[in-house]
């Protein structure tokens, strides 16, 4: 950077937000709504990973897959729609949902609500300051009177394997944006990205092999039956799932040729593409953390108002993936609402700061009521604690399970409906600590459980929340009846 291109203007705002993903956008919206001048800095596309390489494209790709699977369970319909998916149409609809990777719509929204946008790579530059490397090579230094919020998200983490970068592996970005279907796709990992993307690409015509390093199977952060039911359905769909295998090496001898993966059982797997769905790393390695005494490349630990705990004077906040509390869009946006309100309250004193449990300025749900829907066939949806997590946390619990196939609404929804529901009851306090549903169409059921868990609704009152007949939600009745009749395992069960 030459001195000639360095701009000397120092722009003062009340709040600077670094990163315009869903979380940064929401945080900026809340501080602006609190009457604070706000600028947001973005190095790629306004809308972030979620809009262009994660939630939106993945769900757009999954939707026809799930719809076709649902149709296949209905006589009269399955005979008409049983064929393969029309791949170009599926990809084109995905491209529409990503606005063809253009962010004009989101930029218009920022402008319409009065948030300034600075495009470029931002770095903290000491307390309450951010320097932006502009696309034209210039620099702009922004200063914040009150707060800086880091919302720079996460990127795919590749395992430290010899040769991994040279094989040009797919990460979540390629898996959600590819314009072509590989003939053979190897998927490394057994988490959410792995199962959703295996579902998509198998249905679009690839022969998919999932490589899971442990023996615990898929989706290990959920109740064990979630991973079991999803694995069963993926296998039926033609996916090969291999557990207890680790990748030890990767080669792509010819640039346009296949990839060969060396596995720790001595065998090799050849595929046209390999997707590493092996978790996330924080996008903090080059954001100037060292200028404020923090370790570059680290996750940013925050308190419940999303203030970075290690930084004195309380001016630095971090929300969304970058704080590693719950890596999902809805939870990051929740943190953004909390943090934005907390910044406003701290500056103005109105409303008074309320950082107590379930207070307006405390992201309490991050600890007690994080919902997640995995959009596979079947869907897997959970909120709050699993039975194992509740036991580990020392709660005295009862675990009640129900077969969803026994619910009239589920039988009507699909012939041969397979699914299961579980509630984890706090025996001392008489409310739910967690719930999990696995089965077709259960994703839309989850919010009822989130309300029950976050609201700490007593089981006695849940009896008065009457599910409509004949919906799948009637599983709530079956669970309550089972609990009333003494079914279910206790703390050691
Ligand atoms: C394949 C996939 C599917 C997913 N599906 C779902 C789903 O269905 N539901 C769900 O809730 N979650 C889903 N997630 C998770 C979700 O994508 C993330 O939790 C969410 O994107 C986090 O939002 P964020 O704003 O914190 O970060 P991001 O969306 O990553 O946005 C961060 C932004 O900051 C910008 N930035 C970074 N560094 C700088 C810098 N130095 N200067 C300027 N700008 C910078 C980036 O360019 C980016 O735009 C999925 C994730 C993946 C990978
Ligand atoms: N529907 C949704 O809500 C949704 C969808 C996709 C992603 N996400 C979020 O995005 C985040 C990232 O998802 P993800 O699936 O990449 O991560 P994850 O943490 O859910 O799963 C990572 C998987 O990779 C495995 N793994 C890690 N390192 C490995 C290695 N070196 N070799 C082999 N296997 C390895 C882990 O055992 C695990 O099975 C998650 O936190 C998830 O919540 C959410």
Coordinates of C-alpha atoms and ligand atoms in Angstrom, one line a residue:
X1 CA 0.0 0.0 0.0
X2 CA 1.5 3.3 -1.0
X3 CA 1.1 6.4 1.1
X4 CA -0.6 8.0 -1.9
X5 CA -3.5 5.5 -1.7
X6 CA -3.9 5.7 2.1
X7 CA -6.9 7.8 2.9
X8 CA -6.5 10.1 5.9
X9 CA -10.2 10.6 6.7
X10 CA -11.2 9.0 10.0
X11 CA -14.8 8.1 10.1
X12 CA -16.5 8.2 13.4
X13 CA -19.6 6.0 14.1
X14 CA -21.3 4.9 17.3
X15 CA -20.9 1.3 16.3
X16 CA -18.8 -0.7 13.8
X17 CA -19.9 -4.1 12.8
X18 CA -17.3 -6.3 11.2
X19 CA -18.9 -8.9 8.8
X20 CA -22.2 -8.6 7.1
X21 CA -23.5 -12.2 7.3
X22 CA -26.9 -12.7 8.8
X23 CA -25.6 -12.0 12.3
X24 CA -23.8 -8.8 11.4
X25 CA -26.8 -7.5 9.5
X26 CA -29.1 -8.2 12.4
X27 CA -26.8 -6.7 15.0
X28 CA -26.4 -3.5 12.9
X29 CA -30.1 -3.3 12.5
X30 CA -30.6 -3.4 16.2
X31 CA -28.0 -0.8 17.1
X32 CA -29.4 1.4 14.4
X33 CA -32.9 0.9 15.8
X34 CA -31.5 1.9 19.2
X35 CA -30.6 5.3 17.6
X36 CA -26.9 4.6 17.2
X37 CA -25.0 5.4 13.9
X38 CA -23.8 2.2 12.5
X39 CA -21.4 1.1 9.8
X40 CA -20.9 -2.5 8.6
X41 CA -17.8 -3.8 6.9
X42 CA -17.9 -6.7 4.4
X43 CA -15.1 -8.3 2.4
X44 CA -17.3 -10.6 0.2
X45 CA -21.0 -10.7 -0.2
X46 CA -23.5 -8.9 2.1
X47 CA -25.6 -11.8 3.5
X48 CA -22.6 -14.0 4.3
X49 CA -22.0 -17.7 4.2
X50 CA -25.7 -18.4 5.0
X51 CA -27.2 -16.8 2.0
X52 CA -24.7 -18.0 -0.6
X53 CA -22.8 -21.1 0.5
X54 CA -24.7 -22.6 3.4
X55 CA -28.4 -22.5 4.6
X56 CA -30.1 -21.1 1.5
X57 CA -28.4 -23.1 -1.3
X58 CA -28.4 -26.3 0.8
X59 CA -32.0 -26.1 1.7
X60 CA -33.0 -25.1 -1.9
X61 CA -31.1 -28.3 -3.1
X62 CA -32.7 -30.5 -0.4
X63 CA -36.3 -29.3 -0.9
X64 CA -37.1 -31.3 -4.1
X65 CA -35.2 -34.3 -2.7
X66 CA -37.4 -34.4 0.4
X67 CA -40.5 -33.6 -1.6
X68 CA -39.9 -36.5 -3.9
X69 CA -39.2 -38.9 -1.0
X70 CA -42.5 -37.8 0.6
X71 CA -44.3 -38.4 -2.7
X72 CA -42.8 -41.8 -2.9
X73 CA -44.6 -42.8 0.3
X74 CA -48.1 -41.9 -1.2
X75 CA -49.9 -44.4 -3.4
X76 CA -51.5 -42.5 -6.3
X77 CA -48.7 -40.0 -6.3
X78 CA -45.6 -42.1 -6.3
X79 CA -46.6 -43.7 -9.6
X80 CA -46.6 -40.3 -11.2
X81 CA -43.5 -38.7 -9.7
X82 CA -41.2 -41.7 -9.2
X83 CA -38.5 -40.8 -11.7
X84 CA -35.2 -39.1 -11.2
X85 CA -34.9 -35.4 -10.4
X86 CA -34.5 -32.9 -13.2
X87 CA -31.0 -31.8 -12.3
X88 CA -30.7 -28.6 -14.2
X89 CA -34.0 -27.3 -12.8
X90 CA -33.0 -28.2 -9.2
X91 CA -29.7 -26.4 -9.7
X92 CA -31.4 -23.4 -11.3
X93 CA -33.8 -23.0 -8.4
X94 CA -30.8 -23.2 -6.0
X95 CA -29.2 -20.4 -8.1
X96 CA -32.3 -18.3 -7.8
X97 CA -32.2 -18.6 -4.0
X98 CA -28.6 -17.4 -3.9
X99 CA -29.6 -14.5 -6.3
X100 CA -26.9 -15.9 -8.6
X101 CA -24.3 -14.9 -5.9
X102 CA -25.2 -11.2 -6.3
X103 CA -25.9 -9.2 -3.1
X104 CA -27.7 -6.2 -4.6
X105 CA -30.9 -7.0 -2.7
X106 CA -29.2 -7.2 0.7
X107 CA -27.2 -4.0 -0.1
X108 CA -30.5 -2.2 -0.9
X109 CA -31.9 -3.4 2.4
X110 CA -28.9 -2.0 4.4
X111 CA -29.3 1.3 2.6
X112 CA -33.1 1.4 3.2
X113 CA -32.7 1.0 7.0
X114 CA -29.8 3.5 7.2
X115 CA -26.8 1.3 7.8
X116 CA -23.6 2.4 6.1
X117 CA -21.7 -0.3 4.2
X118 CA -18.0 -0.2 3.6
X119 CA -16.7 -3.0 1.3
X120 CA -13.3 -4.4 2.0
X121 CA -11.3 -6.5 4.4
X122 CA -11.6 -5.1 8.0
X123 CA -9.1 -5.4 10.8
X124 CA -9.2 -4.2 14.3
X125 CA -6.7 -1.4 14.8
X126 CA -6.5 -1.0 18.5
X127 CA -9.4 -0.3 20.8
X128 CA -12.6 1.0 19.1
X129 CA -11.0 1.2 15.6
X130 CA -11.2 -0.8 12.4
X131 CA -9.0 -0.3 9.3
X132 CA -10.5 -1.4 6.1
X133 CA -8.5 -2.5 3.1
X134 CA -10.7 -1.2 0.2
X135 CA -11.2 -3.0 -3.1
X136 CA -9.4 -0.1 -4.9
X137 CA -6.3 -0.6 -2.8
X138 CA -7.0 2.3 -0.5
X139 CA -7.5 2.2 3.2
X140 CA -10.1 3.7 5.4
X141 CA -9.9 4.0 9.2
X142 CA -13.2 3.8 11.1
X143 CA -13.6 4.6 14.7
X144 CA -16.4 3.7 17.1
X145 CA -17.6 5.9 19.9
X146 CA -19.2 3.0 21.8
X147 CA -18.7 -0.5 20.4
X148 CA -17.2 -2.8 17.7
X149 CA -19.0 -6.1 17.0
X150 CA -17.0 -8.9 15.3
X151 CA -19.4 -11.1 13.2
X152 CA -16.9 -12.6 10.8
X153 CA -18.3 -16.1 11.0
X154 CA -16.5 -19.3 10.2
X155 CA -15.0 -21.2 7.4
X156 CA -14.7 -25.0 6.6
X157 CA -11.9 -26.6 8.6
X158 CA -9.8 -29.1 6.6
X159 CA -8.0 -31.8 8.5
X160 CA -4.2 -31.6 8.5
X161 CA -3.6 -34.3 5.9
X162 CA -0.7 -34.5 3.5
X163 CA -1.7 -33.4 0.1
X164 CA -5.2 -32.2 1.1
X165 CA -5.0 -28.7 -0.5
X166 CA -3.5 -30.1 -3.8
X167 CA -6.5 -32.4 -4.4
X168 CA -8.7 -29.3 -4.5
X169 CA -11.4 -30.8 -2.2
X170 CA -14.9 -29.7 -1.9
X171 CA -15.8 -27.8 1.2
X172 CA -19.3 -26.7 2.1
X173 CA -18.9 -23.9 -0.5
X174 CA -18.4 -26.2 -3.5
X175 CA -21.0 -28.7 -2.1
X176 CA -23.6 -26.0 -2.1
X177 CA -22.6 -24.2 -5.3
X178 CA -21.4 -26.9 -7.7
X179 CA -22.9 -26.6 -11.2
X180 CA -22.2 -30.3 -12.0
X181 CA -22.9 -33.6 -10.4
X182 CA -19.8 -35.7 -9.7
X183 CA -20.2 -39.4 -10.7
X184 CA -18.7 -40.5 -7.4
X185 CA -18.5 -38.3 -4.3
X186 CA -16.7 -39.2 -1.1
X187 CA -17.9 -37.3 2.0
X188 CA -15.6 -37.1 5.0
X189 CA -17.4 -36.5 8.3
X190 CA -20.6 -37.5 10.0
X191 CA -22.1 -34.2 11.1
X192 CA -24.8 -32.0 9.7
X193 CA -23.1 -30.9 6.5
X194 CA -22.1 -34.5 5.7
X195 CA -25.6 -35.9 6.0
X196 CA -27.4 -33.0 4.3
X197 CA -24.9 -33.0 1.4
X198 CA -24.9 -36.8 1.0
X199 CA -28.7 -36.6 0.8
X200 CA -28.5 -34.0 -2.0
X201 CA -25.8 -35.4 -4.2
X202 CA -27.0 -39.0 -4.0
X203 CA -30.4 -37.9 -5.1
X204 CA -28.9 -35.8 -7.9
X205 CA -27.2 -38.9 -9.3
X206 CA -23.8 -39.2 -7.6
X207 CA -22.7 -42.5 -6.0
X208 CA -21.9 -41.2 -2.5
X209 CA -19.7 -42.8 0.2
X210 CA -19.6 -41.3 3.6
X211 CA -16.5 -41.9 5.7
X212 CA -17.0 -41.5 9.5
X213 CA -13.9 -41.8 11.7
X214 CA -15.6 -42.8 14.9
X215 CA -17.9 -45.8 15.7
X216 CA -20.7 -43.6 17.2
X217 CA -22.2 -43.0 13.7
X218 CA -23.9 -39.9 12.4
X219 CA -25.1 -36.7 14.1
X220 CA -23.4 -37.4 17.4
X221 CA -24.6 -34.2 19.0
X222 CA -28.2 -35.3 18.9
X223 CA -29.9 -38.3 20.6
X224 CA -28.4 -41.5 19.2
X225 CA -31.6 -42.5 17.4
X226 CA -31.4 -39.4 15.2
X227 CA -28.1 -40.6 13.5
X228 CA -29.4 -44.2 13.4
X229 CA -32.6 -43.3 11.5
X230 CA -30.8 -40.9 9.2
X231 CA -28.1 -43.6 8.5
X232 CA -30.8 -46.2 7.8
X233 CA -32.6 -43.9 5.3
X234 CA -29.3 -42.8 3.6
X235 CA -28.3 -46.4 3.1
X236 CA -31.7 -47.2 1.6
X237 CA -31.2 -44.3 -0.7
X238 CA -28.0 -45.9 -2.0
X239 CA -25.4 -44.0 0.1
X240 CA -22.6 -46.2 1.4
X241 CA -21.7 -45.3 5.0
X242 CA -18.4 -46.6 6.4
X243 CA -17.8 -46.0 10.1
X244 CA -14.5 -46.4 12.0
X245 CA -12.4 -45.3 9.0
X246 CA -10.1 -42.3 8.8
X247 CA -8.5 -40.7 5.8
X248 CA -4.7 -40.8 6.0
X249 CA -3.8 -39.4 2.5
X250 CA -5.3 -37.8 -0.6
X251 CA -4.0 -37.6 -4.1
X252 CA -5.3 -36.3 -7.5
X253 CA -2.6 -37.5 -9.9
X254 CA -4.2 -35.8 -13.0
X255 CA -5.7 -32.3 -12.5
X256 CA -9.0 -33.3 -14.1
X257 CA -8.9 -36.9 -12.9
X258 CA -10.3 -38.6 -9.8
X259 CA -9.1 -38.4 -6.2
X260 CA -7.7 -41.4 -4.4
X261 CA -8.1 -41.4 -0.6
X262 CA -5.9 -43.6 1.5
X263 CA -7.7 -45.0 4.5
X264 CA -6.3 -46.2 7.8
X265 CA -7.6 -49.7 7.3
X266 CA -5.1 -50.0 4.4
X267 CA -7.7 -49.6 1.6
X268 CA -8.2 -46.9 -0.9
X269 CA -11.3 -45.1 -2.1
X270 CA -11.4 -43.5 -5.6
X271 CA -13.9 -40.7 -6.2
X272 CA -14.4 -37.9 -8.6
X273 CA -14.7 -35.3 -5.8
X274 CA -14.1 -35.4 -2.1
X275 CA -16.1 -33.2 0.3
X276 CA -14.5 -32.5 3.7
X277 CA -17.4 -31.8 6.1
X278 CA -15.2 -31.9 9.1
X279 CA -16.3 -28.9 11.1
X280 CA -15.5 -25.1 11.1
X281 CA -12.7 -22.7 12.0
X282 CA -13.2 -19.1 13.1
X283 CA -12.5 -16.3 10.6
X284 CA -10.3 -14.5 13.0
X285 CA -6.8 -15.1 11.8
X286 CA -6.5 -11.8 9.9
X287 CA -8.8 -9.4 11.7
X288 CA -6.3 -7.6 13.9
X289 CA -7.0 -9.5 17.1
X290 CA -3.4 -9.0 18.1
X291 CA -3.9 -5.2 18.2
X292 CA -6.3 -5.7 21.1
X293 CA -4.4 -8.4 23.0
X294 CA -6.3 -11.4 21.6
X295 CA -4.9 -14.5 19.8
X296 CA -5.3 -14.4 16.0
X297 CA -7.3 -17.4 14.8
X298 CA -9.1 -18.0 18.1
X299 CA -12.8 -18.3 18.7
X300 CA -14.0 -15.2 20.7
X301 CA -15.3 -16.1 24.1
X302 CA -18.1 -13.9 25.2
X303 CA -20.4 -13.3 28.1
X304 CA -24.2 -13.7 27.8
X305 CA -24.6 -10.2 26.4
X306 CA -22.0 -11.2 23.7
X307 CA -19.2 -9.0 25.1
X308 CA -15.7 -10.4 24.6
X309 CA -14.7 -11.3 28.1
X310 CA -10.9 -10.9 27.6
X311 CA -11.0 -7.3 26.4
X312 CA -11.1 -4.5 29.0
X313 CA -13.6 -1.7 29.0
X314 CA -16.3 -3.7 27.4
X315 CA -16.3 -2.2 23.9
X316 CA -15.7 -5.4 21.9
X317 CA -18.6 -7.7 21.1
X318 CA -18.7 -11.0 19.1
X319 CA -21.8 -12.7 17.8
X320 CA -22.6 -15.6 15.6
X321 CA -20.4 -18.5 14.5
X322 CA -17.3 -16.5 15.6
X323 CA -18.1 -16.9 19.3
X324 CA -18.5 -20.7 18.9
X325 CA -21.7 -20.8 21.2
X326 CA -24.1 -22.4 18.6
X327 CA -23.1 -22.4 14.9
X328 CA -26.5 -21.7 13.4
X329 CA -28.0 -18.7 11.7
X330 CA -31.1 -18.4 13.9
X331 CA -29.0 -18.7 17.1
X332 CA -26.5 -16.1 15.8
X333 CA -29.3 -13.8 14.9
X334 CA -30.7 -14.2 18.4
X335 CA -27.3 -13.3 19.8
X336 CA -27.3 -10.3 17.5
X337 CA -30.7 -9.1 18.8
X338 CA -29.4 -9.5 22.4
X339 CA -26.0 -7.8 21.7
X340 CA -27.6 -5.0 19.7
X341 CA -30.1 -4.3 22.5
X342 CA -27.3 -4.6 25.1
X343 CA -25.1 -2.0 23.3
X344 CA -28.1 0.3 23.1
X345 CA -29.0 -0.1 26.7
X346 CA -25.4 0.4 27.9
X347 CA -25.1 3.6 25.9
X348 CA -28.4 5.1 26.7
X349 CA -29.3 3.5 29.9
X350 CA -32.8 2.8 28.5
X351 CA -34.1 0.2 28.8
X352 CA -32.1 -0.7 31.9
X353 CA -29.6 -3.4 31.3
X354 CA -31.1 -6.8 32.1
X355 CA -28.5 -9.5 31.9
X356 CA -30.1 -12.0 34.3
X357 CA -31.2 -15.5 33.2
X358 CA -33.7 -15.0 30.4
X359 CA -33.3 -11.3 30.6
X360 CA -33.6 -9.1 27.5
X361 CA -29.8 -8.6 27.3
X362 CA -28.8 -12.2 28.0
X363 CA -28.5 -15.0 25.3
X364 CA -29.7 -17.5 27.9
X365 CA -31.1 -19.8 25.2
X366 CA -27.6 -20.6 24.0
X367 CA -27.2 -22.7 27.2
X368 CA -30.7 -24.2 27.5
X369 CA -32.7 -24.1 24.3
X370 CA -30.8 -24.2 21.1
X371 CA -33.0 -25.6 18.3
X372 CA -31.7 -27.4 15.2
X373 CA -33.4 -29.0 12.2
X374 CA -31.3 -31.3 10.0
X375 CA -33.1 -31.3 6.7
X376 CA -32.5 -34.9 5.7
X377 CA -35.1 -37.6 4.9
X378 CA -36.1 -38.2 7.6
X379 CA -35.7 -34.8 9.2
X380 CA -34.0 -34.7 12.6
X381 CA -35.0 -31.9 14.9
X382 CA -33.9 -31.2 18.5
X383 CA -33.9 -28.5 21.1
X384 CA -32.3 -28.2 24.6
X385 CA -30.4 -31.1 26.2
X386 CA -30.2 -34.7 25.1
X387 CA -30.6 -37.3 27.8
X388 CA -26.9 -37.8 28.0
X389 CA -26.2 -34.1 28.3
X390 CA -28.9 -33.7 31.0
X391 CA -27.4 -36.5 33.0
X392 CA -23.9 -35.2 32.6
X393 CA -25.2 -31.8 33.9
X394 CA -26.4 -33.5 37.0
X395 CA -30.2 -33.2 36.4
X396 CA -32.6 -35.8 37.8
X397 CA -34.4 -36.8 34.6
X398 CA -37.0 -39.1 33.0
X399 CA -36.7 -39.9 29.4
X400 CA -39.9 -40.7 27.5
X401 CA -39.8 -42.1 23.9
X402 CA -42.6 -42.6 21.4
X403 CA -42.8 -44.2 18.1
X404 CA -44.2 -41.5 15.7
X405 CA -45.8 -44.2 13.5
X406 CA -48.4 -44.6 16.3
X407 CA -49.7 -41.1 15.7
X408 CA -52.7 -40.8 13.3
X409 CA -51.3 -37.7 11.6
X410 CA -48.0 -39.4 10.9
X411 CA -49.8 -42.4 9.3
X412 CA -51.8 -40.0 7.2
X413 CA -48.7 -38.1 6.2
X414 CA -47.0 -41.1 4.7
X415 CA -47.5 -44.8 4.3
X416 CA -44.9 -46.7 6.3
X417 CA -44.0 -43.5 8.3
X418 CA -40.9 -44.1 10.4
X419 CA -39.9 -41.8 13.2
X420 CA -39.4 -41.4 16.9
X421 CA -39.8 -38.7 19.5
X422 CA -38.2 -38.2 22.9
X423 CA -38.7 -35.8 25.7
X424 CA -36.3 -35.3 28.5
X425 CA -38.1 -34.2 31.7
X426 CA -36.5 -32.5 34.7
X427 CA -38.0 -34.5 37.5
X428 CA -37.3 -31.9 40.1
X429 CA -38.7 -28.9 38.3
X430 CA -41.4 -30.6 36.3
X431 CA -40.6 -29.2 32.8
X432 CA -38.8 -30.2 29.7
X433 CA -35.0 -29.9 29.4
X434 CA -35.0 -31.2 25.8
X435 CA -36.9 -32.8 23.0
X436 CA -36.0 -34.6 19.8
X437 CA -38.2 -35.6 16.8
X438 CA -37.0 -37.6 13.9
X439 CA -39.3 -38.4 10.9
X440 CA -40.7 -36.8 7.8
X441 CA -41.9 -33.3 8.3
X442 CA -41.0 -33.0 12.0
X443 CA -39.0 -29.8 11.4
X444 CA -42.1 -27.7 11.7
X445 CA -42.9 -29.4 15.0
X446 CA -39.8 -28.2 16.6
X447 CA -40.8 -24.7 17.6
X448 CA -43.5 -26.1 19.9
X449 CA -40.8 -27.9 21.8
X450 CA -38.6 -24.7 21.8
X451 CA -41.5 -22.8 23.4
X452 CA -41.9 -25.5 26.0
X453 CA -38.2 -25.7 26.8
X454 CA -37.4 -22.0 26.8
X455 CA -40.7 -21.2 28.6
X456 CA -40.0 -23.9 31.2
X457 CA -43.7 -24.8 30.8
X458 CA -44.8 -27.2 33.5
X459 CA -45.8 -30.5 32.2
X460 CA -49.2 -30.1 34.0
X461 CA -49.8 -27.0 31.8
X462 CA -48.6 -28.8 28.6
X463 CA -51.8 -31.0 28.9
X464 CA -53.8 -27.8 28.2
X465 CA -51.8 -27.1 24.9
X466 CA -54.1 -29.3 22.8
X467 CA -52.6 -30.5 19.5
X468 CA -55.0 -30.5 16.5
X469 CA -56.3 -33.8 15.2
X470 CA -55.0 -35.4 13.1
X471 CA -51.6 -33.7 13.0
X472 CA -48.2 -35.2 13.7
X473 CA -48.1 -32.8 16.7
X474 CA -50.4 -35.3 18.5
X475 CA -47.1 -37.0 19.5
X476 CA -47.1 -34.5 22.3
X477 CA -50.2 -36.2 23.8
X478 CA -48.6 -39.6 23.4
X479 CA -45.5 -38.4 25.2
X480 CA -47.5 -36.8 28.0
X481 CA -49.6 -40.0 28.4
X482 CA -46.5 -42.1 28.5
X483 CA -45.1 -39.9 31.2
X484 CA -48.3 -39.9 33.2
X485 CA -48.5 -43.7 33.0
X486 CA -45.0 -44.0 34.4
X487 CA -43.3 -45.0 31.2
X488 CA -39.7 -44.0 30.5
X489 CA -36.3 -44.4 31.9
X490 CA -35.0 -42.5 34.9
X491 CA -31.6 -40.9 35.5
X492 CA -29.7 -44.1 35.1
X493 CA -31.9 -45.6 32.3
Ligands
LIG1 C1 -23.5 -26.2 4.3 C2 -24.1 -25.4 5.5 C3 -25.4 -25.4 5.7 C4 -25.9 -24.7 6.8 N1 -27.3 -24.8 7.0 C5 -27.8 -24.1 8.0 C6 -29.2 -24.1 8.3 O1 -30.0 -24.7 7.5 N2 -29.7 -23.4 9.3 C7 -28.9 -22.8 10.2 O2 -29.4 -22.2 11.1 N3 -27.5 -22.7 10.0 C8 -27.0 -23.4 8.9 N4 -25.6 -23.3 8.7 C9 -24.8 -22.5 9.6 C10 -24.9 -21.1 9.2 O3 -24.5 -20.9 7.8 C11 -24.0 -20.2 10.1 O4 -24.3 -20.4 11.4 C12 -24.2 -18.7 9.8 O5 -23.9 -18.4 8.4 C13 -23.4 -17.8 10.7 O6 -23.6 -16.5 10.4 P1 -22.5 -15.4 10.7 O7 -23.1 -14.1 10.3 O8 -22.0 -15.6 12.1 O9 -21.3 -15.7 9.8 P2 -21.2 -15.8 8.2 O10 -22.5 -16.2 7.5 O11 -20.0 -16.7 7.9 O12 -20.9 -14.3 7.8 C14 -19.7 -13.7 8.1 C15 -19.4 -12.5 7.2 O13 -18.3 -11.8 7.6 C16 -17.5 -11.5 6.5 N5 -16.1 -11.3 6.9 C17 -15.3 -12.2 7.5 N6 -14.1 -11.6 7.7 C18 -14.2 -10.3 7.4 C19 -13.3 -9.2 7.4 N7 -12.1 -9.3 8.0 N8 -13.7 -8.0 6.9 C20 -15.0 -7.9 6.4 N9 -15.8 -8.9 6.4 C21 -15.5 -10.1 6.8 C22 -17.6 -12.7 5.5 O14 -17.3 -12.4 4.2 C23 -19.1 -13.0 5.7 O15 -19.9 -12.3 4.8 C24 -25.1 -24.0 7.7 C25 -23.7 -24.0 7.5 C26 -23.2 -24.7 6.4 C27 -21.7 -24.7 6.2
LIG2 N1 -29.4 -27.6 9.2 C1 -28.5 -27.0 10.0 O1 -28.9 -26.4 11.0 C2 -27.1 -27.0 9.6 C3 -26.7 -27.5 8.4 C4 -25.4 -27.5 8.1 C5 -24.4 -27.0 9.0 N2 -24.8 -26.5 10.1 C6 -23.9 -26.0 11.1 O2 -22.6 -25.9 10.5 C7 -21.6 -26.4 11.4 C8 -20.6 -27.2 10.6 O3 -21.2 -28.4 10.2 P1 -20.2 -29.6 10.0 O4 -21.0 -30.8 9.6 O5 -19.1 -29.2 9.1 O6 -19.5 -29.8 11.4 P2 -19.9 -30.8 12.6 O7 -19.1 -30.4 13.7 O8 -21.4 -30.9 12.8 O9 -19.4 -32.3 12.1 C9 -18.1 -32.5 11.8 C10 -17.9 -34.0 11.5 O10 -16.6 -34.2 11.0 C11 -15.9 -35.1 11.8 N3 -14.5 -34.8 11.8 C12 -13.9 -33.7 12.3 N4 -12.6 -33.8 12.1 C13 -12.4 -34.9 11.3 C14 -11.2 -35.5 10.7 N5 -10.0 -34.9 10.9 N6 -11.3 -36.6 10.0 C15 -12.6 -37.2 9.9 N7 -13.7 -36.7 10.4 C16 -13.6 -35.5 11.1 C17 -16.6 -35.1 13.2 O11 -16.4 -36.3 13.9 C18 -18.0 -34.8 12.8 O12 -18.6 -36.0 12.4 C19 -22.3 -27.2 12.5 O13 -22.1 -26.5 13.7 C20 -23.7 -27.2 12.1 O14 -24.6 -26.9 13.2 C21 -26.2 -26.5 10.5

